């Protein structure tokens, strides 16, 4: 297991990467760190916060599930229409890294459930994230930062 | 859906004229006009018209796609009418009500709520954690949708905004 620190606005959390279940995605994500960008609250999946990754290479399907759990850290291709108000001319989806901070949430595509690479689990600070995300949703979204510990 | 008495009886449309509402976000200056669908939803349009002007806190939806909602104080209950059962189109404005403890999750699921929703882009469907929701479609935006869409999109990252709904043409 490899630990990473997640910072959402004022909240900090720790996640353990699933090096056994998602070795390629884990290695790939570590290669993107440190990372910091605009945090966005989901408009279609419930209690999900994510950021868009500006990566040239993308991880293959690995350790995927459509039944994401609270605290899951994941990487997937989000349909562009759920990021932009209109379909971008040359983009069908954006690669994103995100997490779910509360129950009754699920990653969805245009026509149904969407599988995500589950790359880790938030083990500490989830309660703080679950308070910070709704606050940011009311008052404005800040940065999502991820770094290796 | 529940036992509350609706706040409006069947509307008398014999004197009907085209009624429009103005929707605006004062912080950005974005504004649009919408026409009430009085033939399709007489009770809802009458009840909403009687509530105007409204100042609401608009929040971006987290389950439905490109949609913002504003909570109506006092949770006025309106009977299902002109129920939108499938995919709305950008510019649709609807009324939605849920009773307390309608779905799991605190605090939203436990709270009764009446809301006005505005659909500002495609690939949207009113829904919550229990699936798609029936809403009363009562107005359509005629002009200014681009401005409103931009303001609605900004709520996603900038947070809640004041939403004003007021009468344009009075019958």
CSV table of N, CA and C in Angstrom, one decimal, chain A residues 22-103:
chain,number,residue,atom,x,y,z
A,22,UNK,N,-4.9,-2.6,-8.2
A,22,UNK,CA,-4.8,-1.7,-9.4
A,22,UNK,C,-3.4,-1.2,-9.6
A,23,UNK,N,-2.5,-2.2,-9.9
A,23,UNK,CA,-1.1,-1.8,-9.9
A,23,UNK,C,-0.7,-0.8,-11.0
A,24,UNK,N,-1.3,-1.0,-12.2
A,24,UNK,CA,-1.0,-0.1,-13.3
A,24,UNK,C,-1.6,1.3,-13.0
A,25,UNK,N,-2.8,1.4,-12.5
A,25,UNK,CA,-3.4,2.7,-12.3
A,25,UNK,C,-2.7,3.4,-11.1
A,26,UNK,N,-2.3,2.6,-10.1
A,26,UNK,CA,-1.6,3.2,-9.0
A,26,UNK,C,-0.3,3.9,-9.5
A,27,UNK,N,0.4,3.1,-10.3
A,27,UNK,CA,1.7,3.6,-10.8
A,27,UNK,C,1.5,4.8,-11.6
A,28,UNK,N,0.5,4.7,-12.4
A,28,UNK,CA,0.1,5.9,-13.3
A,28,UNK,C,-0.2,7.1,-12.5
A,29,UNK,N,-1.1,6.9,-11.5
A,29,UNK,CA,-1.5,8.1,-10.7
A,29,UNK,C,-0.3,8.7,-10.0
A,30,UNK,N,0.5,7.9,-9.4
A,30,UNK,CA,1.7,8.4,-8.7
A,30,UNK,C,2.5,9.2,-9.7
A,31,UNK,N,2.5,8.9,-11.0
A,31,UNK,CA,3.3,9.6,-12.0
A,31,UNK,C,2.6,11.0,-12.2
A,32,UNK,N,1.4,11.2,-11.8
A,32,UNK,CA,0.7,12.5,-12.1
A,32,UNK,C,0.9,13.4,-10.9
A,33,UNK,N,1.4,12.9,-9.8
A,33,UNK,CA,1.6,13.7,-8.5
A,33,UNK,C,2.9,14.4,-8.5
A,34,UNK,N,2.9,15.6,-7.8
A,34,UNK,CA,1.8,16.2,-7.1
A,34,UNK,C,0.8,16.9,-8.1
A,35,UNK,N,-0.4,16.9,-7.7
A,35,UNK,CA,-1.4,17.4,-8.5
A,35,UNK,C,-2.3,18.4,-7.8
A,36,UNK,N,-2.7,19.5,-8.5
A,36,UNK,CA,-3.5,20.5,-7.9
A,36,UNK,C,-4.3,21.2,-9.0
A,37,UNK,N,-5.6,21.2,-8.8
A,37,UNK,CA,-6.4,21.8,-9.8
A,37,UNK,C,-7.8,22.2,-9.2
A,38,UNK,N,-8.6,22.8,-10.0
A,38,UNK,CA,-10.0,23.2,-9.6
A,38,UNK,C,-10.8,21.9,-9.2
A,39,UNK,N,-11.3,22.0,-8.0
A,39,UNK,CA,-12.3,20.9,-7.6
A,39,UNK,C,-13.6,21.2,-8.2
A,40,UNK,N,-14.3,20.2,-8.6
A,40,UNK,CA,-15.7,20.4,-9.2
A,40,UNK,C,-16.6,19.4,-8.5
A,41,UNK,N,-17.8,19.9,-8.1
A,41,UNK,CA,-18.8,18.9,-7.5
A,41,UNK,C,-19.6,18.3,-8.7
A,42,UNK,N,-19.8,17.1,-8.6
A,42,UNK,CA,-20.6,16.4,-9.6
A,42,UNK,C,-21.9,17.0,-9.8
A,43,UNK,N,-22.4,17.0,-11.0
A,43,UNK,CA,-23.7,17.4,-11.3
A,43,UNK,C,-24.6,16.2,-11.7
A,44,UNK,N,-24.0,15.0,-11.7
A,44,UNK,CA,-24.8,13.9,-12.2
A,44,UNK,C,-24.7,12.6,-11.3
A,45,UNK,N,-23.7,12.6,-10.4
A,45,UNK,CA,-23.4,11.3,-9.7
A,45,UNK,C,-23.7,11.4,-8.2
A,46,UNK,N,-24.2,12.5,-7.7
A,46,UNK,CA,-24.4,12.6,-6.3
A,46,UNK,C,-23.2,13.2,-5.6
A,47,UNK,N,-22.8,12.6,-4.5
A,47,UNK,CA,-21.8,13.2,-3.6
A,47,UNK,C,-20.4,12.8,-4.1
A,48,UNK,N,-20.0,13.4,-5.3
A,48,UNK,CA,-18.7,13.1,-5.9
A,48,UNK,C,-18.0,14.4,-6.1
A,49,UNK,N,-16.7,14.5,-5.8
A,49,UNK,CA,-15.9,15.6,-6.1
A,49,UNK,C,-14.8,15.1,-7.0
A,50,UNK,N,-14.4,15.9,-8.0
A,50,UNK,CA,-13.4,15.4,-8.9
A,50,UNK,C,-12.6,16.6,-9.5
A,51,UNK,N,-11.5,16.3,-10.1
A,51,UNK,CA,-10.8,17.3,-10.9
A,51,UNK,C,-10.4,16.6,-12.2
A,52,UNK,N,-10.2,17.5,-13.2
A,52,UNK,CA,-9.8,17.0,-14.6
A,52,UNK,C,-8.3,16.8,-14.6
A,53,UNK,N,-7.9,15.7,-15.1
A,53,UNK,CA,-6.5,15.4,-15.2
A,53,UNK,C,-6.0,15.7,-16.6
A,54,UNK,N,-4.9,16.4,-16.7
A,54,UNK,CA,-4.4,16.8,-18.0
A,54,UNK,C,-3.3,15.8,-18.3
A,55,UNK,N,-3.6,14.6,-18.6
A,55,UNK,CA,-2.6,13.5,-18.9
A,55,UNK,C,-2.7,13.1,-20.3
A,56,UNK,N,-1.5,12.8,-20.9
A,56,UNK,CA,-1.5,12.4,-22.3
A,56,UNK,C,-1.8,10.9,-22.3
A,57,UNK,N,-1.2,10.1,-21.5
A,57,UNK,CA,-1.5,8.7,-21.4
A,57,UNK,C,-2.6,8.4,-20.4
A,58,UNK,N,-3.3,7.4,-20.6
A,58,UNK,CA,-4.4,7.1,-19.6
A,58,UNK,C,-4.3,5.6,-19.2
A,59,UNK,N,-4.7,5.3,-18.0
A,59,UNK,CA,-4.6,3.9,-17.5
A,59,UNK,C,-5.7,3.1,-18.2
A,60,UNK,N,-5.4,1.8,-18.3
A,60,UNK,CA,-6.3,0.9,-18.9
A,60,UNK,C,-7.4,0.5,-17.9
A,61,UNK,N,-8.5,-0.1,-18.3
A,61,UNK,CA,-9.5,-0.5,-17.4
A,61,UNK,C,-8.9,-1.5,-16.4
A,62,UNK,N,-9.1,-1.2,-15.1
A,62,UNK,CA,-8.4,-2.0,-14.1
A,62,UNK,C,-9.1,-1.8,-12.8
A,63,UNK,N,-9.4,-2.9,-12.1
A,63,UNK,CA,-10.0,-2.8,-10.7
A,63,UNK,C,-11.3,-2.0,-10.8
A,64,UNK,N,-12.0,-2.3,-11.9
A,64,UNK,CA,-13.2,-1.4,-12.2
A,64,UNK,C,-14.5,-1.9,-11.4
A,65,UNK,N,-15.3,-0.9,-11.2
A,65,UNK,CA,-16.6,-1.3,-10.6
A,65,UNK,C,-17.6,-0.1,-10.9
A,66,UNK,N,-18.9,-0.6,-11.0
A,66,UNK,CA,-19.9,0.4,-11.1
A,66,UNK,C,-20.6,0.7,-9.7
A,67,UNK,N,-20.1,-0.1,-8.7
A,67,UNK,CA,-20.6,0.0,-7.4
A,67,UNK,C,-19.6,0.7,-6.5
A,68,UNK,N,-19.4,2.0,-6.8
A,68,UNK,CA,-18.4,2.7,-6.0
A,68,UNK,C,-18.9,2.9,-4.6
A,69,UNK,N,-18.0,2.8,-3.6
A,69,UNK,CA,-18.4,3.0,-2.2
A,69,UNK,C,-17.9,4.3,-1.7
A,70,UNK,N,-18.4,4.7,-0.5
A,70,UNK,CA,-18.0,5.9,0.1
A,70,UNK,C,-16.5,5.8,0.5
A,71,UNK,N,-15.7,6.8,0.1
A,71,UNK,CA,-14.3,6.8,0.4
A,71,UNK,C,-13.5,6.2,-0.8
A,72,UNK,N,-14.1,5.7,-1.8
A,72,UNK,CA,-13.4,5.2,-3.0
A,72,UNK,C,-12.7,6.4,-3.7
A,73,UNK,N,-11.5,6.2,-4.0
A,73,UNK,CA,-10.7,7.1,-4.9
A,73,UNK,C,-10.7,6.5,-6.3
A,74,UNK,N,-11.0,7.2,-7.3
A,74,UNK,CA,-11.1,6.5,-8.6
A,74,UNK,C,-10.7,7.4,-9.7
A,75,UNK,N,-10.4,6.8,-10.9
A,75,UNK,CA,-10.0,7.5,-12.1
A,75,UNK,C,-11.0,6.9,-13.2
A,76,UNK,N,-11.5,7.8,-14.0
A,76,UNK,CA,-12.4,7.3,-15.1
A,76,UNK,C,-12.6,8.5,-16.1
A,77,UNK,N,-13.2,8.1,-17.2
A,77,UNK,CA,-13.5,9.1,-18.2
A,77,UNK,C,-14.9,9.6,-18.1
A,78,UNK,N,-15.0,10.8,-17.7
A,78,UNK,CA,-16.3,11.4,-17.4
A,78,UNK,C,-16.9,12.0,-18.8
A,79,UNK,N,-18.1,11.7,-19.1
A,79,UNK,CA,-18.7,12.3,-20.3
A,79,UNK,C,-18.5,13.8,-20.3
A,80,UNK,N,-18.1,14.4,-21.4
A,80,UNK,CA,-17.7,15.8,-21.4
A,80,UNK,C,-19.0,16.7,-21.1
A,81,UNK,N,-20.1,16.2,-21.4
A,81,UNK,CA,-21.4,17.0,-21.2
A,81,UNK,C,-21.6,17.3,-19.7
A,82,UNK,N,-21.0,16.4,-18.9
A,82,UNK,CA,-21.2,16.7,-17.4
A,82,UNK,C,-20.1,17.6,-16.9
A,83,UNK,N,-19.3,18.1,-17.8
A,83,UNK,CA,-18.3,19.1,-17.4
A,83,UNK,C,-18.6,20.4,-18.1
A,84,UNK,N,-18.9,20.3,-19.3
A,84,UNK,CA,-19.2,21.5,-20.1
A,84,UNK,C,-20.7,21.6,-20.4
A,85,UNK,N,-21.2,22.8,-20.6
A,85,UNK,CA,-22.7,23.0,-20.8
A,85,UNK,C,-23.1,22.5,-22.2
A,86,UNK,N,-22.2,22.3,-23.1
A,86,UNK,CA,-22.5,21.7,-24.4
A,86,UNK,C,-21.4,20.7,-24.7
A,87,UNK,N,-21.7,19.8,-25.6
A,87,UNK,CA,-20.7,18.8,-26.0
A,87,UNK,C,-19.5,19.6,-26.7
A,88,UNK,N,-18.3,19.4,-26.2
A,88,UNK,CA,-17.2,20.1,-26.9
A,88,UNK,C,-17.0,19.4,-28.3
A,89,UNK,N,-16.5,20.2,-29.2
A,89,UNK,CA,-16.5,19.7,-30.6
A,89,UNK,C,-15.7,18.5,-30.8
A,90,UNK,N,-14.5,18.4,-30.1
A,90,UNK,CA,-13.6,17.3,-30.4
A,90,UNK,C,-13.4,16.4,-29.2
A,91,UNK,N,-14.2,16.5,-28.2
A,91,UNK,CA,-13.9,15.8,-26.9
A,91,UNK,C,-15.2,15.0,-26.5
A,92,UNK,N,-15.1,13.8,-26.3
A,92,UNK,CA,-16.2,13.0,-25.8
A,92,UNK,C,-16.2,12.8,-24.3
A,93,UNK,N,-15.0,12.9,-23.7
A,93,UNK,CA,-14.9,12.7,-22.3
A,93,UNK,C,-13.6,13.3,-21.7
A,94,UNK,N,-13.6,13.5,-20.4
A,94,UNK,CA,-12.4,14.0,-19.7
A,94,UNK,C,-11.9,12.9,-18.7
A,95,UNK,N,-10.7,12.8,-18.7
A,95,UNK,CA,-10.1,11.9,-17.6
A,95,UNK,C,-10.1,12.6,-16.3
A,96,UNK,N,-10.7,12.0,-15.3
A,96,UNK,CA,-10.9,12.7,-14.0
A,96,UNK,C,-10.4,11.8,-12.9
A,97,UNK,N,-10.0,12.4,-11.8
A,97,UNK,CA,-9.7,11.7,-10.6
A,97,UNK,C,-10.7,12.3,-9.5
A,98,UNK,N,-11.3,11.4,-8.8
A,98,UNK,CA,-12.3,11.9,-7.9
A,98,UNK,C,-12.6,10.9,-6.7
A,99,UNK,N,-13.5,11.3,-5.9
A,99,UNK,CA,-13.9,10.4,-4.8
A,99,UNK,C,-15.3,10.6,-4.4
A,100,UNK,N,-15.9,9.7,-3.7
A,100,UNK,CA,-17.3,9.8,-3.2
A,100,UNK,C,-17.2,10.0,-1.7
A,101,UNK,N,-17.9,11.0,-1.2
A,101,UNK,CA,-17.8,11.4,0.2
A,101,UNK,C,-19.1,11.0,1.0
A,102,UNK,N,-20.1,10.5,0.3
A,102,UNK,CA,-21.3,10.1,1.1
A,102,UNK,C,-22.1,9.1,0.3
A,103,UNK,N,-22.9,8.4,1.0
A,103,UNK,CA,-23.7,7.3,0.4
A,103,UNK,C,-24.7,7.8,-0.7
